[in-house]
mmCIF file of C-alpha atoms and ligand atoms in Angstrom:
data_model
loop_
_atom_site.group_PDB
_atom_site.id
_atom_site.type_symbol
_atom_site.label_atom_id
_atom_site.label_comp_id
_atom_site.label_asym_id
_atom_site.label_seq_id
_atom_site.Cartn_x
_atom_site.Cartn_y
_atom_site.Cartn_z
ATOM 1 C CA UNK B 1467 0.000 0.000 0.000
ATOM 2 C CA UNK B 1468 1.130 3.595 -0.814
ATOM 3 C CA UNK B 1469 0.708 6.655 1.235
ATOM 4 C CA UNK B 1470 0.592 9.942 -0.417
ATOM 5 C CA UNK B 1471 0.530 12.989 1.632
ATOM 6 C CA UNK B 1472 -0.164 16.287 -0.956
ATOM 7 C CA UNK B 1473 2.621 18.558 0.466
ATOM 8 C CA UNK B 1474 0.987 21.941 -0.817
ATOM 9 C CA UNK B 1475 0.111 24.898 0.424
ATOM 10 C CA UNK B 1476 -3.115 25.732 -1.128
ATOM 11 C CA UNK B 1477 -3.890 21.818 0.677
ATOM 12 C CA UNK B 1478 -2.739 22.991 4.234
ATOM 13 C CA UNK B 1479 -4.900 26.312 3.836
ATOM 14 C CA UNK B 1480 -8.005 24.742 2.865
ATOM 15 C CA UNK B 1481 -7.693 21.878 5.207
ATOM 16 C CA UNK B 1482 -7.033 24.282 8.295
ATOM 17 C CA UNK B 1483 -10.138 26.381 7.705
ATOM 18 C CA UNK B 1484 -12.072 22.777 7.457
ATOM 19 C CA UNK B 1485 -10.453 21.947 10.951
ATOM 20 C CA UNK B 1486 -11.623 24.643 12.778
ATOM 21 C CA UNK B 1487 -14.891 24.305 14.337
ATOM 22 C CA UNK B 1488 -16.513 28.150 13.486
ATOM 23 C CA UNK B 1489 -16.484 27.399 10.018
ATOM 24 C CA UNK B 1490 -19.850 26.662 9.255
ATOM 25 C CA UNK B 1491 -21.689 23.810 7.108
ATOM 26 C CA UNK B 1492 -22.134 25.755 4.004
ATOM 27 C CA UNK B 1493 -18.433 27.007 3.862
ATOM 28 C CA UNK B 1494 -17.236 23.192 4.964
ATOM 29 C CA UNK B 1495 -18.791 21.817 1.828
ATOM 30 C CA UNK B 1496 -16.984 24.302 -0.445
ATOM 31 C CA UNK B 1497 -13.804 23.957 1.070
ATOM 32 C CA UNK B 1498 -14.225 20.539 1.219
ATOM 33 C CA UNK B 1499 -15.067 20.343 -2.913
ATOM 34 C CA UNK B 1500 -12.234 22.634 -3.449
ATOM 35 C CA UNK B 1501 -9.854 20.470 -1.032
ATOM 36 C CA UNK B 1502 -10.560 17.080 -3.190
ATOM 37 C CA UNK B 1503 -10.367 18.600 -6.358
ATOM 38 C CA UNK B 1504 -7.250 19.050 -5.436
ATOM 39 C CA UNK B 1505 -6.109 15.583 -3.863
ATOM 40 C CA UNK B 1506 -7.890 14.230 -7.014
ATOM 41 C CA UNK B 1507 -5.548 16.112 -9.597
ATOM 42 C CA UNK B 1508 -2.811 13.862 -7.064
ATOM 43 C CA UNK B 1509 -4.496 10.538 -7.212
ATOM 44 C CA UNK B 1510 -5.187 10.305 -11.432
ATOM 45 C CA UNK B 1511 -1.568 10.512 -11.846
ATOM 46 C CA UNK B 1512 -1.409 7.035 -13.216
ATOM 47 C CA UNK B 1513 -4.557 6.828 -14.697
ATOM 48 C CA UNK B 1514 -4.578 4.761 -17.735
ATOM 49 C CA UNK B 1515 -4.686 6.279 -20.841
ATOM 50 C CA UNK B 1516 -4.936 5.232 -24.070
ATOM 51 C CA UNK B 1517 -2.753 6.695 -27.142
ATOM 52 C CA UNK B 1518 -4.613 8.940 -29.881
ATOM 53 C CA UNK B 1519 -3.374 11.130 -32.731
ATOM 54 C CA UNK B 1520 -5.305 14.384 -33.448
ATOM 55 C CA UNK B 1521 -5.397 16.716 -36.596
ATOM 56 C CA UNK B 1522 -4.378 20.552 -35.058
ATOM 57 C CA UNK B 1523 -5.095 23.226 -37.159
ATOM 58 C CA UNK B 1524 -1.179 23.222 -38.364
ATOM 59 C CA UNK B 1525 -0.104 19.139 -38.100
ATOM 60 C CA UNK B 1526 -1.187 16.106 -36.398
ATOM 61 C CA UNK B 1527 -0.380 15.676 -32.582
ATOM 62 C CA UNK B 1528 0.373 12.839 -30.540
ATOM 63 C CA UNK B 1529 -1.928 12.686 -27.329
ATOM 64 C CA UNK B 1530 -3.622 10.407 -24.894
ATOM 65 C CA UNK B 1531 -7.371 9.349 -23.965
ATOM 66 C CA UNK B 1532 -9.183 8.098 -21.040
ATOM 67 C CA UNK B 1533 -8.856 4.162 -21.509
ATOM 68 C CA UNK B 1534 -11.747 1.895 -21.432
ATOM 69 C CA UNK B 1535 -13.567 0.684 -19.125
ATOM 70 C CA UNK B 1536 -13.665 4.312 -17.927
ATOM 71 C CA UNK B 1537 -12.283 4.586 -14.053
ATOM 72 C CA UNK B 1538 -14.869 4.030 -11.266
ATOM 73 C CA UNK B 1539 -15.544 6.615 -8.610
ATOM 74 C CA UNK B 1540 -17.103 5.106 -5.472
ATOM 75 C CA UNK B 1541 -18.047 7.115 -2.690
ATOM 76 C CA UNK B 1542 -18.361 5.633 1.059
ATOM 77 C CA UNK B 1543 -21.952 7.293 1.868
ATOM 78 C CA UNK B 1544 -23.001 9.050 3.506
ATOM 79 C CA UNK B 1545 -19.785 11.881 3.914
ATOM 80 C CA UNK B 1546 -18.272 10.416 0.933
ATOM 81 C CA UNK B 1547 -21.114 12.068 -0.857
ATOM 82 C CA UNK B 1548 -19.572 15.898 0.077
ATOM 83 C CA UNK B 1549 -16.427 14.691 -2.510
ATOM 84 C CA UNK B 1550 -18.120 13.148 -5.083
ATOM 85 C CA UNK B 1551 -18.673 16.549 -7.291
ATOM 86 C CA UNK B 1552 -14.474 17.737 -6.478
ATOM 87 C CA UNK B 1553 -13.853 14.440 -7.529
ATOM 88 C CA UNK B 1554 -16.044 14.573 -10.709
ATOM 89 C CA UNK B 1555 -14.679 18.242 -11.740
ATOM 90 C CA UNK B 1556 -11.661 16.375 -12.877
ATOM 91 C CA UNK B 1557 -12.919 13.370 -14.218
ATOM 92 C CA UNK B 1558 -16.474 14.014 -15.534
ATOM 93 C CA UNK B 1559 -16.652 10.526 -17.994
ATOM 94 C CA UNK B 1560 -16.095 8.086 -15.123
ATOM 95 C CA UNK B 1561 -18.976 6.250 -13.966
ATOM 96 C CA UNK B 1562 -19.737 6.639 -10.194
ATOM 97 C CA UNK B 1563 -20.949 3.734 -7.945
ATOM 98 C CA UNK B 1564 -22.178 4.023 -4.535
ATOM 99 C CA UNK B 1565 -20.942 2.099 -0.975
ATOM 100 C CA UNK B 1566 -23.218 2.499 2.128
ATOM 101 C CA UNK B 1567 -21.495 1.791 5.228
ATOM 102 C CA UNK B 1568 -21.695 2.664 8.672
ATOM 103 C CA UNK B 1569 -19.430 2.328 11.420
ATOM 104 C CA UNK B 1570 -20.554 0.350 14.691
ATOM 105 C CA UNK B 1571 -19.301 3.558 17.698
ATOM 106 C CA UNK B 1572 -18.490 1.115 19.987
ATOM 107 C CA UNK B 1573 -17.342 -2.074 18.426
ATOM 108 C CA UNK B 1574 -16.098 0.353 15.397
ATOM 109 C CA UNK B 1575 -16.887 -2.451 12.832
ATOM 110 C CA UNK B 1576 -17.759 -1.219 9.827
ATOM 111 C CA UNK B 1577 -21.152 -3.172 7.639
ATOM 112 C CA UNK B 1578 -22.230 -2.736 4.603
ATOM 113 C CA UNK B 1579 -25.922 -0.828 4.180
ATOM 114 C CA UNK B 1580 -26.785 -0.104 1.027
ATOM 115 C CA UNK B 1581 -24.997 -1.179 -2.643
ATOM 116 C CA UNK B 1582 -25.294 0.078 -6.263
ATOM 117 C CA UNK B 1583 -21.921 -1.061 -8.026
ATOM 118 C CA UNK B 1584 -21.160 -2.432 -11.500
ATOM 119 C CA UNK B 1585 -21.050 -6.853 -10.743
ATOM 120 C CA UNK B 1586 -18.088 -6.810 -12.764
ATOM 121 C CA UNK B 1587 -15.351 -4.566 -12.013
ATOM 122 C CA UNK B 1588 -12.865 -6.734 -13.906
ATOM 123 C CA UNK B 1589 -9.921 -4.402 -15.260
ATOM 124 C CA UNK B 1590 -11.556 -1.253 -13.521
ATOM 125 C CA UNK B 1591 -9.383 1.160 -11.472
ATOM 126 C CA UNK B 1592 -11.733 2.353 -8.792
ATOM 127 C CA UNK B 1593 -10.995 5.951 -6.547
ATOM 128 C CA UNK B 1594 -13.117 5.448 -3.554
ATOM 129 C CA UNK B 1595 -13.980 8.494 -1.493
ATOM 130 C CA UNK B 1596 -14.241 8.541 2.154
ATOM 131 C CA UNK B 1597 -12.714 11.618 4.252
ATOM 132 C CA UNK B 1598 -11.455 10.163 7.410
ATOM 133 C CA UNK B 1599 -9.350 7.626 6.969
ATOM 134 C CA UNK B 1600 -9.308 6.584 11.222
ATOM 135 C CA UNK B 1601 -9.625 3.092 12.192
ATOM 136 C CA UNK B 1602 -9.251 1.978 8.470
ATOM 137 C CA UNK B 1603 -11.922 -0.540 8.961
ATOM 138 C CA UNK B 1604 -14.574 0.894 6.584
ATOM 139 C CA UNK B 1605 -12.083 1.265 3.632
ATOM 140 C CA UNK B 1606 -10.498 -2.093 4.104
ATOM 141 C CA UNK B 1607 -14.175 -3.309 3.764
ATOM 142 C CA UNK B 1608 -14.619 -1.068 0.489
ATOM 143 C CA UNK B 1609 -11.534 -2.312 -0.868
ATOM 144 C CA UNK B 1610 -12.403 -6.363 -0.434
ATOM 145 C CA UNK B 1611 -15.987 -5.180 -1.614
ATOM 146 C CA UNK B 1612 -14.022 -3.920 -4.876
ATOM 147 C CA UNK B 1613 -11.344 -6.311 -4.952
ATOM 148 C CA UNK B 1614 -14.230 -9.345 -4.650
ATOM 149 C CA UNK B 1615 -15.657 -7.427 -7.910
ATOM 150 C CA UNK B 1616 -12.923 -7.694 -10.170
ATOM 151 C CA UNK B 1617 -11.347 -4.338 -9.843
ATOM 152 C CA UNK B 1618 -7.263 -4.108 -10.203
ATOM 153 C CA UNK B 1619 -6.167 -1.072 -9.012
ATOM 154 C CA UNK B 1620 -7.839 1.298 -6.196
ATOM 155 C CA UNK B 1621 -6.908 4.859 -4.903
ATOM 156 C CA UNK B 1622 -8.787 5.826 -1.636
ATOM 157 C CA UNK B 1623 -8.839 9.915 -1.193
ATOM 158 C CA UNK B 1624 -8.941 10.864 2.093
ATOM 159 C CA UNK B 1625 -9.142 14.296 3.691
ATOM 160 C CA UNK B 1626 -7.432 13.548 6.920
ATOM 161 C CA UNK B 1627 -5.453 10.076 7.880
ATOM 162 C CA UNK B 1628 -4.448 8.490 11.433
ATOM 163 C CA UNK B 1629 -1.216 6.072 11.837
ATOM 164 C CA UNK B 1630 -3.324 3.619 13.426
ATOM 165 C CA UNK B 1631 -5.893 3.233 10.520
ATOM 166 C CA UNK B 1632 -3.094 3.338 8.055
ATOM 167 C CA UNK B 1633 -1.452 0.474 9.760
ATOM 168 C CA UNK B 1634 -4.473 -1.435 10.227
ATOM 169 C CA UNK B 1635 -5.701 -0.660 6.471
ATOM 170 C CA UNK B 1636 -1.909 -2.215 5.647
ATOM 171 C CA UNK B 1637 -2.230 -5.051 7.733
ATOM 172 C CA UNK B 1638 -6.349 -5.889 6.827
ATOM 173 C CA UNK B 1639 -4.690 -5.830 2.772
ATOM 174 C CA UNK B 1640 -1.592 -8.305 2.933
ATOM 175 C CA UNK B 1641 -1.944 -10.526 -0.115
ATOM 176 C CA UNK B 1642 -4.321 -8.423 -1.495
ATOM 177 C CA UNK B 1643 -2.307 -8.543 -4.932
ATOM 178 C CA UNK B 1644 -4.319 -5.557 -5.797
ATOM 179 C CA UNK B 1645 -2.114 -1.990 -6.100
ATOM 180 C CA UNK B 1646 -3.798 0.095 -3.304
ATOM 181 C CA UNK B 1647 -3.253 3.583 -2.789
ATOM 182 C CA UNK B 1648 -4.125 6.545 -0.394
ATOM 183 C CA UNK B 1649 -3.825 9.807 -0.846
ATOM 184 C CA UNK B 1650 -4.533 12.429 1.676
ATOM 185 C CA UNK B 1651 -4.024 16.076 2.767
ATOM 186 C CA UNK B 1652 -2.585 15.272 6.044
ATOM 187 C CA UNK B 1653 -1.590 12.571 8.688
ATOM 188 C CA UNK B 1654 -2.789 13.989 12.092
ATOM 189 C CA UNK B 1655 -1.132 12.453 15.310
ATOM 190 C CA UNK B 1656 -3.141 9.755 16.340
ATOM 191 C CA UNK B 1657 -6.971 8.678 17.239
ATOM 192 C CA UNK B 1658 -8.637 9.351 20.643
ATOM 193 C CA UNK B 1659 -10.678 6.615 23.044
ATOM 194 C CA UNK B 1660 -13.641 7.303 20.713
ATOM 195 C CA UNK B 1661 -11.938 6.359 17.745
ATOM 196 C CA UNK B 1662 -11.547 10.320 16.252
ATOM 197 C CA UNK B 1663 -8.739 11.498 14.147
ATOM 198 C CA UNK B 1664 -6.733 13.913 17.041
ATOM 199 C CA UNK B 1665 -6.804 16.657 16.069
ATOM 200 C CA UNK B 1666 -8.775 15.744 12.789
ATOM 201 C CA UNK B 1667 -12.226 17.908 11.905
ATOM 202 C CA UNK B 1668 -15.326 15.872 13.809
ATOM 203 C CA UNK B 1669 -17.407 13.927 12.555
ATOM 204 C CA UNK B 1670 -16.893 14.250 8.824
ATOM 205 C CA UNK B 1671 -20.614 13.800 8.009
ATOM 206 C CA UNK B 1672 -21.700 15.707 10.374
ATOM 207 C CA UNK B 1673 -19.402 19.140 9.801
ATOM 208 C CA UNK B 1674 -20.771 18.344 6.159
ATOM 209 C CA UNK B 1675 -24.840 17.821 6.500
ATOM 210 C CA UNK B 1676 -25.423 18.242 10.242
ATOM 211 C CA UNK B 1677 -26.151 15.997 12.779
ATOM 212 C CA UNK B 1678 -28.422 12.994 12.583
ATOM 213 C CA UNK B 1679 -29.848 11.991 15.846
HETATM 214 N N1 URA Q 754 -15.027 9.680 11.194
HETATM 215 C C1 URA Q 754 -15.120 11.025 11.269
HETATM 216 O O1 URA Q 754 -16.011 11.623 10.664
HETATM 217 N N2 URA Q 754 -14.204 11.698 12.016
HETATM 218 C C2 URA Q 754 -13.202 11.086 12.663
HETATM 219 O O2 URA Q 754 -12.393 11.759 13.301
HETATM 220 C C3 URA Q 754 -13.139 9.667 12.588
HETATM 221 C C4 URA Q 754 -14.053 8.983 11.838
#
């Protein structure tokens, strides 16, 4: 598994205003758009591509296409669904599928709710979206859910990261012989008795859409 931290500025600025608590819902989502937009332009580095030839006004020029099957974008519902348009921006053809799953706060195991994926991800590189990277036990349950599928190469974007879920995700994807990937805007210190990223943003779902009681 890789670990790619975006070292840049414009990343640190929009990801501190996201941290702190007085900025509102309406300003989170923005920033938070903005913020994967971002990380996304990271993670398609080695998206696959296909070689083309096109006339210019003046010659013909060598250039590249989106390959087929088109990439997959899955996001983790329900916060995955404040990245899906950031992630989009960049790569409007892909086809988006959608992972329900909900973390158990005390046992944190993550389940599966809800489903509406492509059976057949054979050959498909998949970007799965899910903000807080913490325990890792909801994305190594994505990835398996993808991996199961077919797909051959997956790139989780994260907002924030903790060492302990990046261990765990590690550990949960030995023998995986699948290329996974994570790239992020930060690793914070650690995760508190709750299972938060310290010093992290909340709840991701909640900062985004409120709280659900
Ligand atoms: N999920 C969140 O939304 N925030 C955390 O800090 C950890 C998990």
């Amino acid at each position: 598994m890789r670990i790619h931290v975006a070292d840049h500025p414009l990343v640190a600025h929009k990801l501190t205003t996201l941290r702190d608590q007085a900025t509102a819902s309406p300003t989170f989502r923005g920033l938070a758009d903005e913020l994967v937009t971002l990380l996304a332009y990271e993670a398609t580095r080695d998206v696959r591509v296909d070689p083309v030839t096109v006339r210019t006004p003046v010659a013909d020029a060598a250039g590249v296409r989106l390959a087929s099957p088109k990439p997959l974008v899955v996001p983790i519902l329900r916060a995955g669904l404040g990245m899906l348009d950031g992630m989009m921006r960049l790569l409007p053809t892909a086809e988006v599928g959608f992972l329900g799953m909900v973390r158990n706060e005390q046992t944190l195991q993550a389940s599966t709710y809800a489903e509406r994926l492509p059976e057949d991800l054979s050959g498909r590189q998949c970007y799965v979206l899910d903000p807080m990277l913490a325990t890792g036990g909801t994305l190594a349950a994505a990835v398996r859910f993808l991996v199961d599928r077919g797909a051959d190469d997956i790139t989780a974007i994260c907002l924030l990261t903790a060492p302990e879920g990046c261990a765990r995700l590690e550990k949960a994807l030995e023998g995986l012989g699948v290329p996974v990937t994570v790239v992020t805007a930060a690793m914070d210190e650690r995760l508190d008795e709750k299972g938060y990223i310290v010093p992290g943003l909340g709840d991701a779902g909640d900062r985004l859409y409120g709280v659900v009681g």
